[in-house]
mmCIF file of C-alpha atoms and ligand atoms in Angstrom:
data_model
loop_
_atom_site.group_PDB
_atom_site.id
_atom_site.type_symbol
_atom_site.label_atom_id
_atom_site.label_comp_id
_atom_site.label_asym_id
_atom_site.label_seq_id
_atom_site.Cartn_x
_atom_site.Cartn_y
_atom_site.Cartn_z
ATOM 1 C CA HIS A 1 -8.829 -21.388 -16.447
ATOM 2 C CA VAL A 2 -10.502 -17.920 -16.758
ATOM 3 C CA GLU A 3 -11.665 -18.272 -20.199
ATOM 4 C CA ASP A 4 -13.109 -21.624 -19.790
ATOM 5 C CA GLU A 5 -14.775 -20.354 -16.725
ATOM 6 C CA GLU A 6 -15.995 -17.470 -18.724
ATOM 7 C CA GLU A 7 -17.257 -19.671 -21.390
ATOM 8 C CA LYS A 8 -19.510 -21.083 -19.362
ATOM 9 C CA MET A 9 -21.182 -17.905 -17.898
ATOM 10 C CA SER A 10 -24.596 -16.040 -18.788
ATOM 11 C CA PRO A 11 -24.107 -13.115 -20.839
ATOM 12 C CA SER A 12 -25.275 -10.598 -18.421
ATOM 13 C CA LYS A 13 -22.280 -12.376 -15.547
ATOM 14 C CA LYS A 14 -19.979 -12.046 -18.574
ATOM 15 C CA GLN A 15 -19.902 -8.462 -18.635
ATOM 16 C CA VAL A 16 -19.943 -7.754 -14.570
ATOM 17 C CA LEU A 17 -16.389 -9.937 -15.183
ATOM 18 C CA ASP A 18 -14.063 -6.782 -16.312
ATOM 19 C CA HIS A 19 -10.509 -7.076 -16.753
ATOM 20 C CA SER A 20 -9.416 -6.341 -13.164
ATOM 21 C CA VAL A 21 -11.394 -9.523 -12.254
ATOM 22 C CA LYS A 22 -9.328 -11.509 -15.031
ATOM 23 C CA VAL A 23 -6.450 -10.403 -14.033
ATOM 24 C CA ALA A 24 -7.040 -11.034 -9.912
ATOM 25 C CA THR A 25 -8.254 -14.628 -10.815
ATOM 26 C CA HIS A 26 -5.304 -15.315 -13.334
ATOM 27 C CA TYR A 27 -2.530 -14.677 -10.865
ATOM 28 C CA ASN A 28 -4.535 -15.993 -7.947
ATOM 29 C CA GLN A 29 -4.621 -19.035 -10.006
ATOM 30 C CA LEU A 30 -0.902 -19.421 -10.872
ATOM 31 C CA GLN A 31 0.646 -21.799 -8.284
ATOM 32 C CA GLU A 32 3.759 -20.915 -6.477
ATOM 33 C CA VAL A 33 6.605 -23.595 -7.849
ATOM 34 C CA GLY A 34 9.777 -24.582 -6.068
ATOM 35 C CA LEU A 35 13.312 -23.598 -7.570
ATOM 36 C CA ALA A 36 13.528 -26.899 -9.108
ATOM 37 C CA ALA A 37 10.493 -26.282 -11.031
ATOM 38 C CA ARG A 38 11.223 -23.422 -12.153
ATOM 39 C CA SER A 39 14.676 -24.179 -13.024
ATOM 40 C CA ARG A 40 13.234 -26.517 -15.806
ATOM 41 C CA SER A 41 10.898 -23.747 -17.268
ATOM 42 C CA ARG A 42 11.759 -22.700 -20.715
ATOM 43 C CA ILE A 43 12.123 -19.105 -19.472
ATOM 44 C CA PHE A 44 14.230 -19.831 -16.412
ATOM 45 C CA PHE A 45 17.376 -17.348 -18.106
ATOM 46 C CA MET A 46 14.586 -14.998 -19.334
ATOM 47 C CA ARG A 47 13.294 -14.405 -15.664
ATOM 48 C CA ASN A 48 16.814 -14.630 -14.053
ATOM 49 C CA PHE A 49 17.366 -11.759 -16.729
ATOM 50 C CA ASN A 50 14.422 -9.628 -15.556
ATOM 51 C CA ASN A 51 15.305 -10.250 -12.160
ATOM 52 C CA TRP A 52 19.066 -9.117 -12.790
ATOM 53 C CA LEU A 53 17.528 -6.136 -14.800
ATOM 54 C CA LYS A 54 15.015 -5.086 -11.831
ATOM 55 C CA SER A 55 17.867 -5.312 -9.302
ATOM 56 C CA VAL A 56 20.185 -3.290 -11.298
ATOM 57 C CA LEU A 57 17.454 -1.032 -11.624
ATOM 58 C CA ILE A 58 16.397 -0.790 -8.070
ATOM 59 C CA GLY A 59 19.998 -1.024 -7.052
ATOM 60 C CA GLU A 60 20.819 2.402 -8.777
ATOM 61 C CA MET A 61 17.712 4.009 -7.483
ATOM 62 C CA LEU A 62 18.195 3.508 -4.008
ATOM 63 C CA GLU A 63 21.751 5.061 -4.550
ATOM 64 C CA GLN A 64 20.474 8.200 -6.232
ATOM 65 C CA VAL A 65 17.770 8.168 -3.060
ATOM 66 C CA ARG A 66 20.368 7.798 -0.525
ATOM 67 C CA GLY A 67 22.922 10.014 -2.335
ATOM 68 C CA ALA A 68 20.255 12.916 -2.280
ATOM 69 C CA GLY A 69 20.121 12.921 1.460
ATOM 70 C CA SER A 70 17.443 10.627 2.371
ATOM 71 C CA GLN A 71 17.607 8.844 5.758
ATOM 72 C CA GLN A 72 14.331 6.582 6.441
ATOM 73 C CA VAL A 73 13.965 4.889 2.915
ATOM 74 C CA SER A 74 10.129 4.132 2.214
ATOM 75 C CA VAL A 75 9.391 2.409 -0.855
ATOM 76 C CA LEU A 76 6.059 1.462 -2.220
ATOM 77 C CA ASP A 77 6.045 -1.949 -4.495
ATOM 78 C CA LEU A 78 2.770 -1.707 -6.389
ATOM 79 C CA GLY A 79 1.454 -4.482 -8.311
ATOM 80 C CA CYS A 80 3.829 -6.627 -5.977
ATOM 81 C CA GLY A 81 2.774 -9.920 -6.890
ATOM 82 C CA LYS A 82 4.314 -12.853 -4.808
ATOM 83 C CA GLY A 83 7.240 -10.559 -3.736
ATOM 84 C CA GLY A 84 9.818 -11.325 -6.320
ATOM 85 C CA ASP A 85 11.525 -8.234 -5.250
ATOM 86 C CA LEU A 86 11.360 -8.395 -1.357
ATOM 87 C CA LEU A 87 15.236 -9.774 -1.813
ATOM 88 C CA LYS A 88 15.861 -6.752 -3.718
ATOM 89 C CA TRP A 89 14.372 -4.357 -1.259
ATOM 90 C CA ARG A 90 16.407 -5.977 1.806
ATOM 91 C CA ARG A 91 19.735 -6.133 0.181
ATOM 92 C CA GLY A 92 18.719 -2.466 -0.477
ATOM 93 C CA GLY A 93 18.787 -1.462 3.228
ATOM 94 C CA ILE A 94 15.374 0.132 3.103
ATOM 95 C CA ASP A 95 13.266 0.933 5.878
ATOM 96 C CA HIS A 96 9.897 0.457 4.915
ATOM 97 C CA LEU A 97 7.769 -1.490 2.604
ATOM 98 C CA VAL A 98 4.384 -1.158 1.525
ATOM 99 C CA CYS A 99 3.283 -4.066 -0.937
ATOM 100 C CA ALA A 100 0.158 -3.921 -2.792
ATOM 101 C CA ASP A 101 -1.503 -5.895 -5.427
ATOM 102 C CA ILE A 102 -5.220 -7.092 -6.559
ATOM 103 C CA ALA A 103 -4.452 -10.617 -6.482
ATOM 104 C CA GLY A 104 -5.447 -11.486 -2.409
ATOM 105 C CA VAL A 105 -3.664 -15.038 -2.840
ATOM 106 C CA SER A 106 -0.562 -13.270 -4.438
ATOM 107 C CA VAL A 107 -0.338 -10.771 -1.597
ATOM 108 C CA GLU A 108 -0.950 -13.422 1.016
ATOM 109 C CA GLN A 109 2.190 -15.449 -0.288
ATOM 110 C CA CYS A 110 4.148 -11.876 -0.537
ATOM 111 C CA GLN A 111 3.361 -11.871 3.551
ATOM 112 C CA ILE A 112 4.436 -15.575 4.526
ATOM 113 C CA ARG A 113 7.772 -14.975 2.394
ATOM 114 C CA TYR A 114 8.441 -11.651 4.164
ATOM 115 C CA ASP A 115 7.697 -13.578 7.625
ATOM 116 C CA GLU A 116 10.058 -16.617 6.590
ATOM 117 C CA MET A 117 12.582 -13.579 5.424
ATOM 118 C CA LYS A 118 12.477 -12.250 8.724
ATOM 119 C CA LYS A 119 12.335 -15.035 10.380
ATOM 120 C CA LYS A 120 15.469 -16.453 8.802
ATOM 121 C CA SER A 121 17.555 -13.055 9.273
ATOM 122 C CA HIS A 122 20.808 -12.508 11.182
ATOM 123 C CA ARG A 123 20.078 -11.463 14.626
ATOM 124 C CA ASN A 124 21.782 -8.396 13.764
ATOM 125 C CA GLU A 125 20.174 -7.439 10.648
ATOM 126 C CA LYS A 126 18.034 -5.091 10.516
ATOM 127 C CA ILE A 127 14.742 -6.144 8.242
ATOM 128 C CA PHE A 128 12.527 -3.365 6.747
ATOM 129 C CA THR A 129 9.173 -3.107 8.101
ATOM 130 C CA ALA A 130 5.954 -3.802 5.739
ATOM 131 C CA GLN A 131 2.201 -3.196 5.424
ATOM 132 C CA PHE A 132 0.538 -5.502 2.655
ATOM 133 C CA ILE A 133 -2.565 -4.080 1.241
ATOM 134 C CA THR A 134 -4.821 -6.672 -1.433
ATOM 135 C CA ALA A 135 -6.453 -3.594 -3.781
ATOM 136 C CA ASP A 136 -7.001 -2.948 -7.646
ATOM 137 C CA CYS A 137 -4.753 0.149 -7.545
ATOM 138 C CA SER A 138 -6.439 1.381 -10.958
ATOM 139 C CA LYS A 139 -9.577 1.605 -8.837
ATOM 140 C CA GLU A 140 -9.013 2.411 -5.675
ATOM 141 C CA LEU A 141 -6.896 4.837 -3.382
ATOM 142 C CA LEU A 142 -4.222 3.106 -1.496
ATOM 143 C CA SER A 143 -3.543 6.187 0.537
ATOM 144 C CA GLU A 144 -6.409 5.687 2.149
ATOM 145 C CA LYS A 145 -5.440 2.339 3.195
ATOM 146 C CA LEU A 146 -1.942 3.147 4.473
ATOM 147 C CA ASP A 147 -1.272 2.108 8.197
ATOM 148 C CA ASP A 148 0.484 5.475 8.699
ATOM 149 C CA ALA A 149 -1.637 8.094 7.320
ATOM 150 C CA GLU A 150 1.255 10.322 6.878
ATOM 151 C CA LEU A 151 3.754 8.471 4.909
ATOM 152 C CA MET A 152 5.742 9.258 1.598
ATOM 153 C CA PHE A 153 7.313 7.188 -0.287
ATOM 154 C CA ASP A 154 11.195 7.702 -1.941
ATOM 155 C CA ILE A 155 10.118 5.339 -4.615
ATOM 156 C CA CYS A 156 7.325 3.424 -6.105
ATOM 157 C CA SER A 157 8.335 0.186 -8.145
ATOM 158 C CA CYS A 158 5.655 -0.758 -10.472
ATOM 159 C CA GLN A 159 7.266 -3.844 -12.499
ATOM 160 C CA PHE A 160 5.503 -5.605 -15.308
ATOM 161 C CA VAL A 161 2.113 -3.936 -13.440
ATOM 162 C CA TYR A 162 0.987 -0.666 -15.093
ATOM 163 C CA HIS A 163 0.127 -1.709 -18.953
ATOM 164 C CA TYR A 164 -3.187 -4.018 -16.986
ATOM 165 C CA SER A 165 -4.458 -0.072 -16.264
ATOM 166 C CA PHE A 166 -4.376 1.201 -19.823
ATOM 167 C CA GLU A 167 -7.826 -0.506 -20.122
ATOM 168 C CA SER A 168 -9.436 3.149 -19.677
ATOM 169 C CA GLU A 169 -7.997 6.592 -18.975
ATOM 170 C CA GLN A 170 -9.785 6.397 -15.680
ATOM 171 C CA LYS A 171 -7.717 3.357 -14.436
ATOM 172 C CA ALA A 172 -4.709 4.639 -16.039
ATOM 173 C CA ASN A 173 -4.913 7.320 -13.967
ATOM 174 C CA MET A 174 -5.758 5.944 -10.770
ATOM 175 C CA MET A 175 -2.794 3.866 -11.050
ATOM 176 C CA LEU A 176 -0.908 7.152 -11.790
ATOM 177 C CA ARG A 177 -2.044 8.695 -8.956
ATOM 178 C CA ASN A 178 -1.607 5.638 -6.826
ATOM 179 C CA ALA A 179 2.336 5.700 -7.892
ATOM 180 C CA CYS A 180 2.811 9.099 -7.609
ATOM 181 C CA GLU A 181 0.408 11.278 -5.566
ATOM 182 C CA ARG A 182 2.528 10.132 -2.046
ATOM 183 C CA LEU A 183 6.280 10.713 -3.467
ATOM 184 C CA LYS A 184 8.597 12.320 -1.712
ATOM 185 C CA PRO A 185 9.988 15.583 -3.705
ATOM 186 C CA GLY A 186 12.602 14.072 -5.558
ATOM 187 C CA GLY A 187 11.058 10.647 -5.479
ATOM 188 C CA TYR A 188 11.038 8.148 -7.976
ATOM 189 C CA PHE A 189 8.522 6.248 -10.022
ATOM 190 C CA ILE A 190 10.274 3.899 -11.243
ATOM 191 C CA GLY A 191 9.239 0.463 -13.480
ATOM 192 C CA THR A 192 8.911 -2.156 -16.644
ATOM 193 C CA THR A 193 6.282 -1.880 -19.114
ATOM 194 C CA PRO A 194 5.992 -3.294 -22.823
ATOM 195 C CA ASP A 195 7.065 -0.686 -25.585
ATOM 196 C CA ALA A 196 3.803 -0.120 -27.369
ATOM 197 C CA PHE A 197 6.283 1.207 -30.591
ATOM 198 C CA GLU A 198 7.953 -2.448 -30.446
ATOM 199 C CA LEU A 199 4.373 -4.282 -30.297
ATOM 200 C CA VAL A 200 2.919 -2.065 -32.869
ATOM 201 C CA LYS A 201 5.917 -2.468 -35.069
ATOM 202 C CA ARG A 202 6.245 -6.557 -34.804
ATOM 203 C CA LEU A 203 2.545 -6.679 -35.220
ATOM 204 C CA GLU A 204 2.620 -4.912 -38.432
ATOM 205 C CA ALA A 205 5.325 -6.878 -39.873
ATOM 206 C CA SER A 206 3.330 -10.134 -39.520
ATOM 207 C CA ASP A 207 0.950 -11.396 -41.618
ATOM 208 C CA SER A 208 -1.339 -12.263 -39.097
ATOM 209 C CA LEU A 209 -3.000 -10.618 -36.104
ATOM 210 C CA SER A 210 -0.268 -12.444 -34.375
ATOM 211 C CA PHE A 211 3.786 -13.006 -33.468
ATOM 212 C CA GLY A 212 6.264 -14.407 -31.208
ATOM 213 C CA LYS A 213 7.745 -17.942 -31.248
ATOM 214 C CA GLU A 214 8.415 -21.023 -29.086
ATOM 215 C CA VAL A 215 8.189 -19.273 -25.704
ATOM 216 C CA PHE A 216 5.820 -16.366 -26.405
ATOM 217 C CA LYS A 217 2.881 -15.459 -28.404
ATOM 218 C CA VAL A 218 1.268 -11.971 -28.616
ATOM 219 C CA THR A 219 -2.166 -11.485 -30.252
ATOM 220 C CA PHE A 220 -3.984 -8.332 -31.310
ATOM 221 C CA GLN A 221 -7.706 -8.303 -32.073
ATOM 222 C CA SER A 222 -7.120 -5.988 -35.013
ATOM 223 C CA LYS A 223 -4.307 -3.747 -36.566
ATOM 224 C CA GLY A 224 -4.152 -0.585 -38.266
ATOM 225 C CA SER A 225 -5.558 1.513 -35.863
ATOM 226 C CA TYR A 226 -4.738 1.430 -32.181
ATOM 227 C CA PRO A 227 -6.978 3.541 -30.047
ATOM 228 C CA LEU A 228 -5.007 5.011 -26.878
ATOM 229 C CA PHE A 229 -6.830 3.538 -24.002
ATOM 230 C CA GLY A 230 -8.176 -0.010 -24.159
ATOM 231 C CA CYS A 231 -6.129 -1.276 -26.967
ATOM 232 C CA GLN A 232 -5.881 -4.463 -25.882
ATOM 233 C CA TYR A 233 -3.827 -7.850 -27.053
ATOM 234 C CA HIS A 234 -3.173 -11.027 -25.021
ATOM 235 C CA PHE A 235 0.538 -11.828 -24.198
ATOM 236 C CA ASN A 236 0.763 -15.551 -23.853
ATOM 237 C CA LEU A 237 4.521 -16.499 -22.365
ATOM 238 C CA GLU A 238 4.319 -19.848 -21.528
ATOM 239 C CA GLU A 239 2.987 -20.960 -18.166
ATOM 240 C CA VAL A 240 3.142 -17.243 -16.682
ATOM 241 C CA VAL A 241 0.693 -14.891 -18.429
ATOM 242 C CA ASN A 242 -2.486 -15.308 -20.736
ATOM 243 C CA VAL A 243 -4.638 -12.145 -19.368
ATOM 244 C CA PRO A 244 -5.431 -9.134 -21.262
ATOM 245 C CA GLU A 245 -2.586 -6.319 -21.185
ATOM 246 C CA PHE A 246 -3.088 -2.751 -23.104
ATOM 247 C CA LEU A 247 -0.990 -0.605 -25.250
ATOM 248 C CA VAL A 248 0.906 1.862 -23.443
ATOM 249 C CA TYR A 249 1.246 4.809 -25.632
ATOM 250 C CA PHE A 250 4.243 6.442 -23.787
ATOM 251 C CA PRO A 251 3.886 10.079 -25.047
ATOM 252 C CA LEU A 252 0.964 10.057 -23.321
ATOM 253 C CA PHE A 253 2.085 8.361 -20.214
ATOM 254 C CA GLU A 254 4.530 11.054 -19.766
ATOM 255 C CA HIS A 255 1.760 13.751 -20.706
ATOM 256 C CA MET A 256 -0.256 12.120 -17.944
ATOM 257 C CA ALA A 257 2.508 12.076 -15.506
ATOM 258 C CA LYS A 258 2.940 15.460 -15.782
ATOM 259 C CA GLN A 259 -0.006 15.938 -13.840
ATOM 260 C CA TYR A 260 1.416 14.655 -10.529
ATOM 261 C CA ASN A 261 4.536 16.543 -10.968
ATOM 262 C CA MET A 262 6.403 13.950 -12.348
ATOM 263 C CA GLN A 263 9.131 14.386 -15.200
ATOM 264 C CA LEU A 264 10.489 11.746 -16.726
ATOM 265 C CA VAL A 265 14.200 11.083 -16.601
ATOM 266 C CA GLN A 266 14.961 8.107 -18.338
ATOM 267 C CA LYS A 267 12.994 5.453 -20.684
ATOM 268 C CA GLN A 268 15.430 2.580 -22.280
ATOM 269 C CA ARG A 269 14.609 -0.975 -23.616
ATOM 270 C CA PHE A 270 15.599 -3.327 -22.126
ATOM 271 C CA ALA A 271 18.462 -4.196 -24.664
ATOM 272 C CA ASP A 272 19.877 -0.690 -24.589
ATOM 273 C CA PHE A 273 19.156 -0.681 -20.428
ATOM 274 C CA PHE A 274 21.567 -4.270 -20.780
ATOM 275 C CA GLU A 275 24.137 -3.342 -22.778
ATOM 276 C CA GLU A 276 24.741 -0.109 -20.570
ATOM 277 C CA LYS A 277 24.733 -1.859 -17.233
ATOM 278 C CA VAL A 278 26.295 -5.032 -18.209
ATOM 279 C CA LYS A 279 29.926 -2.886 -18.579
ATOM 280 C CA LYS A 280 30.028 -2.046 -14.749
ATOM 281 C CA GLU A 281 31.881 -4.534 -13.208
ATOM 282 C CA ASN A 282 29.361 -4.869 -10.114
ATOM 283 C CA HIS A 283 26.259 -5.343 -12.444
ATOM 284 C CA ARG A 284 27.986 -7.329 -14.740
ATOM 285 C CA SER A 285 28.719 -9.906 -11.977
ATOM 286 C CA LEU A 286 25.853 -9.568 -10.464
ATOM 287 C CA MET A 287 24.501 -10.633 -13.795
ATOM 288 C CA MET A 288 27.163 -13.747 -14.262
ATOM 289 C CA LYS A 289 25.670 -14.791 -10.697
ATOM 290 C CA MET A 290 22.266 -14.808 -11.331
ATOM 291 C CA MET A 291 22.549 -15.971 -15.095
ATOM 292 C CA ALA A 292 25.049 -18.633 -13.447
ATOM 293 C CA LEU A 293 27.178 -18.322 -16.538
ATOM 294 C CA GLU A 294 30.431 -18.011 -16.726
ATOM 295 C CA PRO A 295 32.399 -15.029 -18.158
ATOM 296 C CA PHE A 296 31.344 -14.285 -21.460
ATOM 297 C CA PRO A 297 33.321 -16.398 -23.991
ATOM 298 C CA SER A 298 35.889 -14.887 -25.560
ATOM 299 C CA GLU A 299 36.654 -17.721 -27.911
ATOM 300 C CA ASP A 300 34.228 -17.107 -30.270
ATOM 301 C CA GLY A 301 35.030 -13.345 -29.942
ATOM 302 C CA LEU A 302 32.012 -11.923 -28.179
ATOM 303 C CA GLN A 303 32.643 -9.588 -25.644
ATOM 304 C CA ALA A 304 30.870 -7.783 -23.071
ATOM 305 C CA SER A 305 29.935 -4.881 -24.927
ATOM 306 C CA ASP A 306 28.400 -7.018 -27.600
ATOM 307 C CA SER A 307 24.758 -6.542 -27.342
ATOM 308 C CA ALA A 308 22.589 -9.011 -25.948
ATOM 309 C CA GLU A 309 20.568 -10.109 -29.072
ATOM 310 C CA GLU A 310 24.373 -10.955 -31.029
ATOM 311 C CA TYR A 311 25.290 -12.615 -27.730
ATOM 312 C CA CYS A 312 22.218 -14.894 -27.574
ATOM 313 C CA HIS A 313 22.280 -15.584 -31.090
ATOM 314 C CA ALA A 314 25.887 -16.612 -31.457
ATOM 315 C CA LYS A 315 25.601 -18.637 -28.263
ATOM 316 C CA GLU A 316 22.337 -20.560 -29.868
ATOM 317 C CA HIS A 317 25.107 -21.631 -32.550
ATOM 318 C CA CYS A 318 27.684 -22.481 -30.049
ATOM 319 C CA ASP A 319 25.604 -24.349 -27.885
ATOM 320 C CA ARG A 320 22.656 -26.542 -28.310
ATOM 321 C CA ALA A 321 19.830 -24.079 -27.180
ATOM 322 C CA ASP A 322 17.485 -26.739 -26.346
ATOM 323 C CA VAL A 323 19.741 -27.906 -23.659
ATOM 324 C CA ARG A 324 19.053 -25.954 -20.206
ATOM 325 C CA THR A 325 22.053 -25.975 -18.083
ATOM 326 C CA PRO A 326 23.535 -23.182 -15.328
ATOM 327 C CA LEU A 327 25.845 -22.215 -17.788
ATOM 328 C CA GLY A 328 23.059 -21.500 -20.518
ATOM 329 C CA THR A 329 21.555 -17.887 -21.382
ATOM 330 C CA LEU A 330 18.798 -16.800 -22.914
ATOM 331 C CA SER A 331 17.413 -18.759 -25.908
ATOM 332 C CA ARG A 332 16.385 -16.341 -29.249
ATOM 333 C CA SER A 333 13.003 -16.432 -28.239
ATOM 334 C CA GLU A 334 13.226 -15.803 -24.709
ATOM 335 C CA TRP A 335 15.357 -12.702 -25.814
ATOM 336 C CA GLU A 336 12.458 -11.741 -28.338
ATOM 337 C CA ALA A 337 10.054 -11.562 -25.556
ATOM 338 C CA THR A 338 12.347 -9.726 -23.148
ATOM 339 C CA SER A 339 13.502 -7.017 -25.349
ATOM 340 C CA ILE A 340 9.558 -6.169 -26.160
ATOM 341 C CA TYR A 341 10.100 -4.453 -22.784
ATOM 342 C CA LEU A 342 10.785 -0.763 -21.211
ATOM 343 C CA VAL A 343 12.459 0.567 -18.268
ATOM 344 C CA PHE A 344 11.232 3.653 -16.964
ATOM 345 C CA VAL A 345 12.350 6.494 -14.225
ATOM 346 C CA PHE A 346 10.334 9.444 -13.685
ATOM 347 C CA GLN A 347 11.410 12.098 -10.669
ATOM 348 C CA LYS A 348 9.021 14.268 -8.845
ATOM 349 C CA MET A 349 9.475 17.586 -8.726
ATOM 350 C CA SER A 350 9.219 19.821 -5.630
HETATM 351 N N1 LIG B 401 5.614 -6.867 -9.772
HETATM 352 C C1 LIG B 401 6.050 -8.313 -9.651
HETATM 353 C C2 LIG B 401 7.289 -8.849 -10.818
HETATM 354 O O1 LIG B 401 7.731 -7.932 -11.091
HETATM 355 O O2 LIG B 401 7.112 -9.801 -10.470
HETATM 356 C C3 LIG B 401 4.642 -9.223 -10.320
HETATM 357 C C4 LIG B 401 4.615 -8.639 -11.224
HETATM 358 S S1 LIG B 401 3.088 -9.554 -12.552
HETATM 359 C C5 LIG B 401 3.548 -9.701 -13.923
HETATM 360 C C6 LIG B 401 2.046 -8.283 -12.738
HETATM 361 C C7 LIG B 401 0.986 -8.144 -11.411
HETATM 362 O O3 LIG B 401 0.428 -6.950 -11.565
HETATM 363 C C8 LIG B 401 0.309 -9.143 -10.792
HETATM 364 O O4 LIG B 401 0.231 -10.057 -9.364
HETATM 365 C C9 LIG B 401 -0.753 -8.924 -10.739
HETATM 366 O O5 LIG B 401 -2.048 -9.137 -10.020
HETATM 367 C C10 LIG B 401 -0.790 -6.815 -10.564
HETATM 368 N N2 LIG B 401 -2.093 -6.108 -11.228
HETATM 369 C C11 LIG B 401 -2.474 -5.925 -12.358
HETATM 370 N N3 LIG B 401 -3.800 -5.280 -12.363
HETATM 371 C C12 LIG B 401 -3.772 -4.854 -11.158
HETATM 372 C C13 LIG B 401 -4.498 -3.496 -10.232
HETATM 373 N N4 LIG B 401 -5.380 -2.948 -10.872
HETATM 374 N N5 LIG B 401 -3.925 -3.578 -9.247
HETATM 375 C C14 LIG B 401 -2.782 -4.059 -8.540
HETATM 376 N N6 LIG B 401 -1.803 -5.266 -9.041
HETATM 377 C C15 LIG B 401 -2.205 -5.670 -9.905
#
């Protein structure tokens, strides 16, 4: 475990181990678990929900890009991890994908997944071409590592990643540069990241330095003052994450993005995004498939338009919340964890 390893180190070595190394080590050590094990996880539904949300976001942005006339669609998956979004890019019919992540083992697994996907595809299905890069995207310039030096992207997707870079202005800026400098005019920088306002609100409401229950716990080092960069907290989410993250003060993010000619077009909390998107039939049926849910029950008076929070809450009273069946849904604590996040979309002005 990263923390244990750190304990054994001499003070000088400790200093060298900066947060990027911690992040890479942590993600490299995460084991790839099969679907069966994943479905037993206490955050199974939360994962599915997050995947649904990313699918909707990615699908809608690809529609925008195509609508604007882009023929050859290229995407940068910044902080791709093990390639959890590969299928979404395949479904979206993109032409080229660049996957980059600081964790080498994850990038390797991502590439293996891609190779398998290609092998298993139908003969007449054209799978996108891809490049895989292991790099600390908050320190290194990705454009120098591209196979095609001229490549420009329609979309940069940065899912659950950007907050790691807010350790310092330099890092946050380099990550942003990597996300934006190779975007075509009109291209999009999309992503998901914790909402600093929500985190601070919950911290301030807590009588300790932490909050969260069951599946997650967020712990700060102090409260009352929150520096713009390097405001560290630990987000402990079941087996998934226990590495330092940093508050992303959104107005500052938006301001920094302007340097790259990026304009904010959408910023929405997960709860609001869910409420809006689930009203659309196609998104709703995808949600039901992904969550393996039956249509929202009408006998307990809940409609699709009810907020996810109400829905999950009510469902806990109807069902036994601790029973995980394919018909189950997010538990209250899963919802409390996922509702910390927000979706953002920036567009590159000419
Ligand atoms: N985007 C993937 C997804 O949605 O499934 C993975 C998300 S995971 C929560 C965060 C990822 O960010 C990890 O794979 C981690 O290695 C990567 N990451 C964190 N800091 C990074 C950095 N400085 N450069 C590149 N990747 C980074």
